[in-house]
Short mmCIF file of C-alpha atoms in Angstrom, two decimals:
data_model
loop_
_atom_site.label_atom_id
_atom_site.label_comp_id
_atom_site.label_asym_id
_atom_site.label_seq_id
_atom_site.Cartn_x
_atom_site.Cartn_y
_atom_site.Cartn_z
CA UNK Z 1 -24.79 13.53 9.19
CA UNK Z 2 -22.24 15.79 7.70
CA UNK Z 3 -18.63 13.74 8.24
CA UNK Z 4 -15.72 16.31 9.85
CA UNK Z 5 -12.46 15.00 8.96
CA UNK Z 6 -9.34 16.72 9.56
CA UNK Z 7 -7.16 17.69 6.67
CA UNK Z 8 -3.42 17.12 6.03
CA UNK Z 9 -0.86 19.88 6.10
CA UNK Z 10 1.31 18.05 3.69
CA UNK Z 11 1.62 18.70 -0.16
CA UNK Z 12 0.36 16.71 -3.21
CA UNK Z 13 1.94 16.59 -6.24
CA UNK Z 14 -0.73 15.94 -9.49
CA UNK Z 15 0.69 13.06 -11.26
CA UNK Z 16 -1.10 13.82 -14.32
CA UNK Z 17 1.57 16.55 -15.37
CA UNK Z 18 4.08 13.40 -15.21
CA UNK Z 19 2.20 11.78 -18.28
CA UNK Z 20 -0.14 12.51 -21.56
CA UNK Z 21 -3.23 11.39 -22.77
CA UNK Z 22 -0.70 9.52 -25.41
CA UNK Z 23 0.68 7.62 -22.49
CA UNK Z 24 -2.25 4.89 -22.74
CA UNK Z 25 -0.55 4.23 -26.10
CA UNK Z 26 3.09 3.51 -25.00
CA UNK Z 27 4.77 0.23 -25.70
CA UNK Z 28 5.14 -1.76 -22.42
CA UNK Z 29 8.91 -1.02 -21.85
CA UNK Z 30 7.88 2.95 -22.20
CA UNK Z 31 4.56 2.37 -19.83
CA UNK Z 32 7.17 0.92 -17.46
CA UNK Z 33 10.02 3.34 -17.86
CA UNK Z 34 6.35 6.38 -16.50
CA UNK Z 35 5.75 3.86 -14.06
CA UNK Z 36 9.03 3.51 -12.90
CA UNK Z 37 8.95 7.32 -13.15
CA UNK Z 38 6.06 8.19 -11.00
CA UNK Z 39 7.27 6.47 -7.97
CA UNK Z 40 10.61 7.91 -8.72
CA UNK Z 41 8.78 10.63 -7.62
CA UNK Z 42 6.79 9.49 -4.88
CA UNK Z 43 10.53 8.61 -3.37
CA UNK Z 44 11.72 11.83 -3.97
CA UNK Z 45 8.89 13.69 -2.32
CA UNK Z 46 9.50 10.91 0.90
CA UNK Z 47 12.99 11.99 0.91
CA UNK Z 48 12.78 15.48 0.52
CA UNK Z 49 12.39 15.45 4.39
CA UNK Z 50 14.54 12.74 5.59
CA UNK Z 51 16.09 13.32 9.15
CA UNK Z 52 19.62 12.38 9.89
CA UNK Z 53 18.19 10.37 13.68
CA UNK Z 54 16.55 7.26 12.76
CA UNK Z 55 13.91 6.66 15.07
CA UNK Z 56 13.78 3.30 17.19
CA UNK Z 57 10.46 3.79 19.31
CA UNK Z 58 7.42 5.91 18.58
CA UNK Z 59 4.27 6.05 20.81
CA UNK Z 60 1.04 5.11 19.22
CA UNK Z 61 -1.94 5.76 21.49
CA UNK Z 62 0.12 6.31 24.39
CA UNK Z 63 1.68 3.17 24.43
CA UNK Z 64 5.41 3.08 23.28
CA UNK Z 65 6.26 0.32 20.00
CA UNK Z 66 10.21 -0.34 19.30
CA UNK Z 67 11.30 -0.93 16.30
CA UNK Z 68 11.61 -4.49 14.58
CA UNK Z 69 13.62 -5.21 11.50
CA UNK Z 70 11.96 -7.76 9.66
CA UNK Z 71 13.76 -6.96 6.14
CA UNK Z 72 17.06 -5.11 5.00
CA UNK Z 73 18.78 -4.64 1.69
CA UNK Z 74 15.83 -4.63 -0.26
CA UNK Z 75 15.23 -1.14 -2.15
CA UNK Z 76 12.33 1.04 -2.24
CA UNK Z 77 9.85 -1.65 -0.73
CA UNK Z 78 6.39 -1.09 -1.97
CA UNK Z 79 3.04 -1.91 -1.97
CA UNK Z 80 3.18 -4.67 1.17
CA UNK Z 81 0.47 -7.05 1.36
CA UNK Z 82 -0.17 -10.06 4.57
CA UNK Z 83 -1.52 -13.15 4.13
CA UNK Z 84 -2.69 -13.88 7.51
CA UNK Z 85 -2.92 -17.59 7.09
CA UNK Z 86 0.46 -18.43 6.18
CA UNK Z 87 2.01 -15.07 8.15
CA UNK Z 88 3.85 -14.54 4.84
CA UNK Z 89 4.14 -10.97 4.16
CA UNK Z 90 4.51 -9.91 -0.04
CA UNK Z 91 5.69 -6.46 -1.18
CA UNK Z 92 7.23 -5.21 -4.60
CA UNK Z 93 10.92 -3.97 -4.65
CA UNK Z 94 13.13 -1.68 -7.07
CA UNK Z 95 16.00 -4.38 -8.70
CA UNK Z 96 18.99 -1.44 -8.23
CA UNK Z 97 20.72 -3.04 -11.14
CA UNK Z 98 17.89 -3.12 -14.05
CA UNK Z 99 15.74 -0.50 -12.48
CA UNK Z 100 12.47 -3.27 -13.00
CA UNK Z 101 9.98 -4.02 -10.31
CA UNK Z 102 9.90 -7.63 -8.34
CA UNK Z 103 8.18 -9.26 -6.31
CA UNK Z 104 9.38 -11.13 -2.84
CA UNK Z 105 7.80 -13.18 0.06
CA UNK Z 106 8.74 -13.08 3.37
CA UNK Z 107 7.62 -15.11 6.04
CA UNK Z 108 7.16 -13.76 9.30
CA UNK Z 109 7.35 -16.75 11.26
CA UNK Z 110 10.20 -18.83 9.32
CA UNK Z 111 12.32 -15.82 8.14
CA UNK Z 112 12.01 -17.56 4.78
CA UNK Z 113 12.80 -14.94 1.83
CA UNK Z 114 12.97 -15.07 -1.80
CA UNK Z 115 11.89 -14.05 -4.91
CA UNK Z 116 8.59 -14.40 -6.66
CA UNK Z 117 9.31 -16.10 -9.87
CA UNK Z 118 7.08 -16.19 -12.92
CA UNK Z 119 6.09 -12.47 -13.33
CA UNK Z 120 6.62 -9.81 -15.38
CA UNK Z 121 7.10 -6.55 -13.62
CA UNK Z 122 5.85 -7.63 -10.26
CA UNK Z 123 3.96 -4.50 -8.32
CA UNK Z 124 1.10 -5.14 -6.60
CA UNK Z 125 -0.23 -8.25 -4.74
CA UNK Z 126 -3.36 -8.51 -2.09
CA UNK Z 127 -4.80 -11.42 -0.16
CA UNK Z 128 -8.12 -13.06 -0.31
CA UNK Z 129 -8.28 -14.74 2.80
CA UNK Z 130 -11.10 -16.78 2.80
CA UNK Z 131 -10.13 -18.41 0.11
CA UNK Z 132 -6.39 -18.04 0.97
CA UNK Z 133 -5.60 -17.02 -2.94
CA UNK Z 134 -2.62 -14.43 -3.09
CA UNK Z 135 -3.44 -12.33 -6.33
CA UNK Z 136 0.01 -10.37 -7.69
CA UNK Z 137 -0.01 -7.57 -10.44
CA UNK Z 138 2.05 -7.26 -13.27
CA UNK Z 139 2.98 -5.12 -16.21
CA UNK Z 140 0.79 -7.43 -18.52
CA UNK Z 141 -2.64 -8.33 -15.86
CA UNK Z 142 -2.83 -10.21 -12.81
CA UNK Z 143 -1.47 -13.36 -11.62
CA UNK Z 144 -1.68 -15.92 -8.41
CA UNK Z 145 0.89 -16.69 -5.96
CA UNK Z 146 1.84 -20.38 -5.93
CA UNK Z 147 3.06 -21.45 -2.59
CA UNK Z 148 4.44 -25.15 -3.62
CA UNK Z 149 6.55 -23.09 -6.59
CA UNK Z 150 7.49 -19.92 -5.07
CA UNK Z 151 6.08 -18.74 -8.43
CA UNK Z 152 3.34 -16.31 -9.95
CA UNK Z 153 1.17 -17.92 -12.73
CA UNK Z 154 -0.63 -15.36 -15.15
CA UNK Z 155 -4.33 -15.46 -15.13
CA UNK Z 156 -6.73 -14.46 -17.85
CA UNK Z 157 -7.70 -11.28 -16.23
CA UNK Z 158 -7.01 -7.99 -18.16
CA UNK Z 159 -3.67 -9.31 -19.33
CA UNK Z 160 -3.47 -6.30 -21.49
CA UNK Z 161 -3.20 -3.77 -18.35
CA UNK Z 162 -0.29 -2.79 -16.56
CA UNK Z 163 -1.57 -3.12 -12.38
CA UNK Z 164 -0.68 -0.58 -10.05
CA UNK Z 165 -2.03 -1.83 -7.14
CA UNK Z 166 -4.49 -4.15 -5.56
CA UNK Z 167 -7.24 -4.55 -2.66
CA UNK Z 168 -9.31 -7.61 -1.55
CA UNK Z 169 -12.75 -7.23 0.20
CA UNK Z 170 -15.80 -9.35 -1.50
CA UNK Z 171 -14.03 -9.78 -5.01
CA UNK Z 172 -10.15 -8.40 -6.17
CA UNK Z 173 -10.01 -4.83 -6.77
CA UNK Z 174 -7.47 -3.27 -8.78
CA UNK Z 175 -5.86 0.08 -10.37
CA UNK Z 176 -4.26 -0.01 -13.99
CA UNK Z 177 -1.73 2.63 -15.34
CA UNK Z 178 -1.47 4.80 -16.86
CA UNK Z 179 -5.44 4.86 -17.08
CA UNK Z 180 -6.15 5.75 -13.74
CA UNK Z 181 -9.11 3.23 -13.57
CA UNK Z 182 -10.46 0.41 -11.07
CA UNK Z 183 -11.71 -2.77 -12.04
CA UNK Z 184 -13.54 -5.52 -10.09
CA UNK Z 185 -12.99 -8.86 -10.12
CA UNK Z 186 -15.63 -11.40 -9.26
CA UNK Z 187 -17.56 -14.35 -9.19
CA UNK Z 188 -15.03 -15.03 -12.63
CA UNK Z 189 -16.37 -11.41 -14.38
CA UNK Z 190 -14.62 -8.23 -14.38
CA UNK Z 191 -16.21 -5.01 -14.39
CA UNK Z 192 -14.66 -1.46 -13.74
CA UNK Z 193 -15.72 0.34 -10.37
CA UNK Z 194 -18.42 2.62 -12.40
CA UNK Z 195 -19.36 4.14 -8.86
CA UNK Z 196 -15.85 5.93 -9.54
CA UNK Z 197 -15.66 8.66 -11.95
CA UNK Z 198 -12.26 10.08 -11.11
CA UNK Z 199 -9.11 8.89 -11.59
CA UNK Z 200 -7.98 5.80 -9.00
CA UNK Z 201 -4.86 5.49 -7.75
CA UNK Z 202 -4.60 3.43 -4.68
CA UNK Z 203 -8.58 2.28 -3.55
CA UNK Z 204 -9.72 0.44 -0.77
CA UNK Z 205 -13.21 -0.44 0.67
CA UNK Z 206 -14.61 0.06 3.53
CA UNK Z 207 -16.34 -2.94 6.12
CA UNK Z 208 -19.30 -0.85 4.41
CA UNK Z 209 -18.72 -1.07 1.47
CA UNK Z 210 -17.79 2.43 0.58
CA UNK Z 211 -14.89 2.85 -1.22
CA UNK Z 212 -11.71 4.98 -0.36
CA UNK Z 213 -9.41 6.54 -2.95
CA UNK Z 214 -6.39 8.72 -3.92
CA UNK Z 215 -5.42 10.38 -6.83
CA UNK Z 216 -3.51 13.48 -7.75
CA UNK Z 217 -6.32 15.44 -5.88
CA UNK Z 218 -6.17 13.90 -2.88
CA UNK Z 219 -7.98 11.29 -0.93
CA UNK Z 220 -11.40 10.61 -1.21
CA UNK Z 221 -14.65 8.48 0.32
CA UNK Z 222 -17.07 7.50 -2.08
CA UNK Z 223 -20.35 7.05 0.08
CA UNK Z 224 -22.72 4.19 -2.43
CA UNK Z 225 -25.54 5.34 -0.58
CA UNK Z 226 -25.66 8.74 -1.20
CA UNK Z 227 -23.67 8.54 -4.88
CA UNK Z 228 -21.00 11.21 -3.09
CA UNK Z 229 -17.58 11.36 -3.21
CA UNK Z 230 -15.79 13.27 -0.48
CA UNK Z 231 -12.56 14.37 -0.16
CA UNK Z 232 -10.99 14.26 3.38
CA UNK Z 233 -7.77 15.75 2.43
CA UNK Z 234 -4.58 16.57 0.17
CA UNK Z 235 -2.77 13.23 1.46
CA UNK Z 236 -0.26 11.82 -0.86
CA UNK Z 237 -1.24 8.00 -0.07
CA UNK Z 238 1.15 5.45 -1.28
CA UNK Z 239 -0.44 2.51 0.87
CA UNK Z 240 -4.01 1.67 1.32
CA UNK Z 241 -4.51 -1.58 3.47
CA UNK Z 242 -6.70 -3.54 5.96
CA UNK Z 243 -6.84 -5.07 9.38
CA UNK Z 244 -7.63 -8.80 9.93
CA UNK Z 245 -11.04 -7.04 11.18
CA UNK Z 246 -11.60 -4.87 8.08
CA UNK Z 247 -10.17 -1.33 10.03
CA UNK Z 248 -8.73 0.85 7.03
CA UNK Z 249 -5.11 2.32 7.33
CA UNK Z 250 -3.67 4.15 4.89
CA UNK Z 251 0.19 5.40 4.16
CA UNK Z 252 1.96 8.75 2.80
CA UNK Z 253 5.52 9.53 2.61
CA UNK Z 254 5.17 10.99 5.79
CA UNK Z 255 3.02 9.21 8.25
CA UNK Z 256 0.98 6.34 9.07
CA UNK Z 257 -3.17 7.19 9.23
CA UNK Z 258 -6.21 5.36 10.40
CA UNK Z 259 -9.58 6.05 9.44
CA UNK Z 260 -11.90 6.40 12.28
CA UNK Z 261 -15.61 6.09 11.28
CA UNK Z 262 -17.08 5.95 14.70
CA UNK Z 263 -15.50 9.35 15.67
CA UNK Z 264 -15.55 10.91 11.98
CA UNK Z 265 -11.99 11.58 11.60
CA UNK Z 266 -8.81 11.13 10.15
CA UNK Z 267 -6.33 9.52 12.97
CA UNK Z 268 -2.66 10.16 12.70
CA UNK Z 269 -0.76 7.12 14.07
CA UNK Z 270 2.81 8.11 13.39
CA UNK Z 271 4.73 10.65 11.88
CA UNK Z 272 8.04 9.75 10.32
CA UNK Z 273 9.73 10.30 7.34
CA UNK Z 274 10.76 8.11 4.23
CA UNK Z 275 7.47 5.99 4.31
CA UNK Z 276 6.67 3.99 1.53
CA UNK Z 277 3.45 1.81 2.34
CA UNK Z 278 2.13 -0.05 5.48
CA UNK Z 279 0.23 -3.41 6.46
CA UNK Z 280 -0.95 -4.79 9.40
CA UNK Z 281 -0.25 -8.07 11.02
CA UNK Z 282 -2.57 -10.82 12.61
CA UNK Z 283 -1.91 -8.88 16.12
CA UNK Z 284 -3.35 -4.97 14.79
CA UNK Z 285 0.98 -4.49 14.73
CA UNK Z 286 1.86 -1.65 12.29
CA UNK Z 287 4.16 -3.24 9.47
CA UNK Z 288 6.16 -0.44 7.29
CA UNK Z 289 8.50 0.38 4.65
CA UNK Z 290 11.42 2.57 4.66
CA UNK Z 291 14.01 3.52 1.76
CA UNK Z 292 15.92 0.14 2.54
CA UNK Z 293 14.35 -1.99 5.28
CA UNK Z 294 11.02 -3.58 6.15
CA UNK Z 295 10.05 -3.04 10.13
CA UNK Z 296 7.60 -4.06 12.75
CA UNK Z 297 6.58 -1.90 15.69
CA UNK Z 298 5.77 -3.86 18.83
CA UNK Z 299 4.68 -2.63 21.95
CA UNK Z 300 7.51 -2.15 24.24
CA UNK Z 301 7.58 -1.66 27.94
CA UNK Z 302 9.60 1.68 29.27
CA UNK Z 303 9.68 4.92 27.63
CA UNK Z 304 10.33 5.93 24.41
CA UNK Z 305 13.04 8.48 25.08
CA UNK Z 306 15.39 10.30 22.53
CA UNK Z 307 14.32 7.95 19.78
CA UNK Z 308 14.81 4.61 22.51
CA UNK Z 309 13.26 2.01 24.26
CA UNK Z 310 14.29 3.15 28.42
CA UNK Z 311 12.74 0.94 31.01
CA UNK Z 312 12.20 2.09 34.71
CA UNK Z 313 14.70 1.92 37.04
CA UNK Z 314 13.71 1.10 40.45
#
């Protein structure tokens, strides 16, 4: 059965004309200062279309969600990862005085903030939670959360890659840069995604097992059973992420996006500007970053009108 999915309007940019071939060979500090670089540019393309009203309700599937603040003052929030048994959410930030990458915790019960301690160049984390192990990536491999520490201790797992980002279903998946390529880690080996031949960005995998990717061409499915790769439009994801029931959602600078496989399509959740990745909570509640500010969108009784939450007046 031939899948129909419905292709974004919005434009891509091709990363590749940001680096060279030579890249790969960069000290760290240089591979750092392009990494730095590319989502310099991933901002920019979010902001070209900012919009002076900040929205504080959108409807999702006809039912209206305000707007909760979970997080200010932290810049250019990234890559935002849940760990469902603790409720503690973990996301990468931009330090505005260095310019360097960090990594913070904040739990969604307590409040409780702070700053991951222990690694270098903090920018990716996911959650394995069956095991309830919080994996973080850094400029020099991949690391685990300790919760007693607050701190990130380096594991020996391609310590001589810089991560980009991370995904946990059956084994820890993760993208390097500048190489472009996706690794698997599991049952204590690591092997790179050979199914893949492109370039990986941002991956994720299905409840399938099929894998879903973005790269400067867009975003693609990579069916395992029919050795096809698909692409399902020119989306510029900067979030790939997971329900607690496997249910894939992905992120651009301009909208929120569920993939439907029972109805074959692409599902746009939310439009909205200034986007810069997406998780979802223990309730299927749409977590998101903004230029500034972590929020929550809860369902909300009333009607969402001129950007608020008005409830019936009898």
């Amino acid at each position: 059965m031939e899948i129909s999915f419905m292709r974004s309007k919005i434009a891509f940019i091709d990363l590749n004309l940001t680096k060279t071939n030579a890249c790969r060979y960069l000290p760290v500090n240089s591979q750092r200062t392009m990494k730095y670089f590319i989502l310099s540019i991933l901002i920019t393309f979010a902001e070209a279309g900012i919009i002076n009203v900040q929205p504080k309700c959108v409807t999702i599937r006809n039912i209206v969600h305000e707007e909760e603040v979970l997080k200010e003052k932290v810049h250019y929030p990234y890559q935002l990862a849940l760990d469902y048994d603790t409720n503690t959410l973990f996301f990468s930030y931009t330090a505005r005085t260095t310019e360097t990458f960090k990594m913070a915790y904040l739990n969604l019960k307590s409040n409780d903030y702070g700053l991951v301690s222990g690694i270098q160049g903090g920018f990716a984390s996911a959650v394995d939670i069956q095991s309830h192990i919080v994996y973080m990536g850094g400029e020099d491999g991949v690391y685990q959360f300790e919760y007693n520490t607050k701190s990130a201790a380096r594991l020996n797992i391609k310590s001589d890659v810089n991560i980009w980002q991370m995904f946990y279903k059956d084994g820890l998946y993760f993208t390097t840069y500048p190489e472009e390529k996706a690794y698997l880690y599991k049952n204590q080996e690591i092997m790179q995604v050979s199914d893949l031949k492109d370039k990986v960005m941002v991956l994720g995998v299905k409840k399938d097992g099929s894998y879903v990717y973005s790269n400067s061409s867009g975003l693609f499915i990579y069916n395992k059973a029919s050795g096809k790769a698909l692409n399902i439009g020119d989306y510029v994801v900067n979030g790939i992420t997971s329900d607690i029931d496997g249910n894939i959602y992905f992120s651009t600078p301009s909208g929120i996006y569920y993939i439907d496989d029972e109805r074959n399509k692409i599902e746009e959740l939310m439009k909205q500007e200034e986007i810069y990745g997406v998780a979802i909570d223990g309730n299927g509640s749409i977590i998101y970053a903004k230029e500034d500010s972590i929020i929550r969108l809860k369902p909300a009784k009333g009607n969402c009108v001129n950007n608020r939450v008005e409830n019936d007046v009898l």
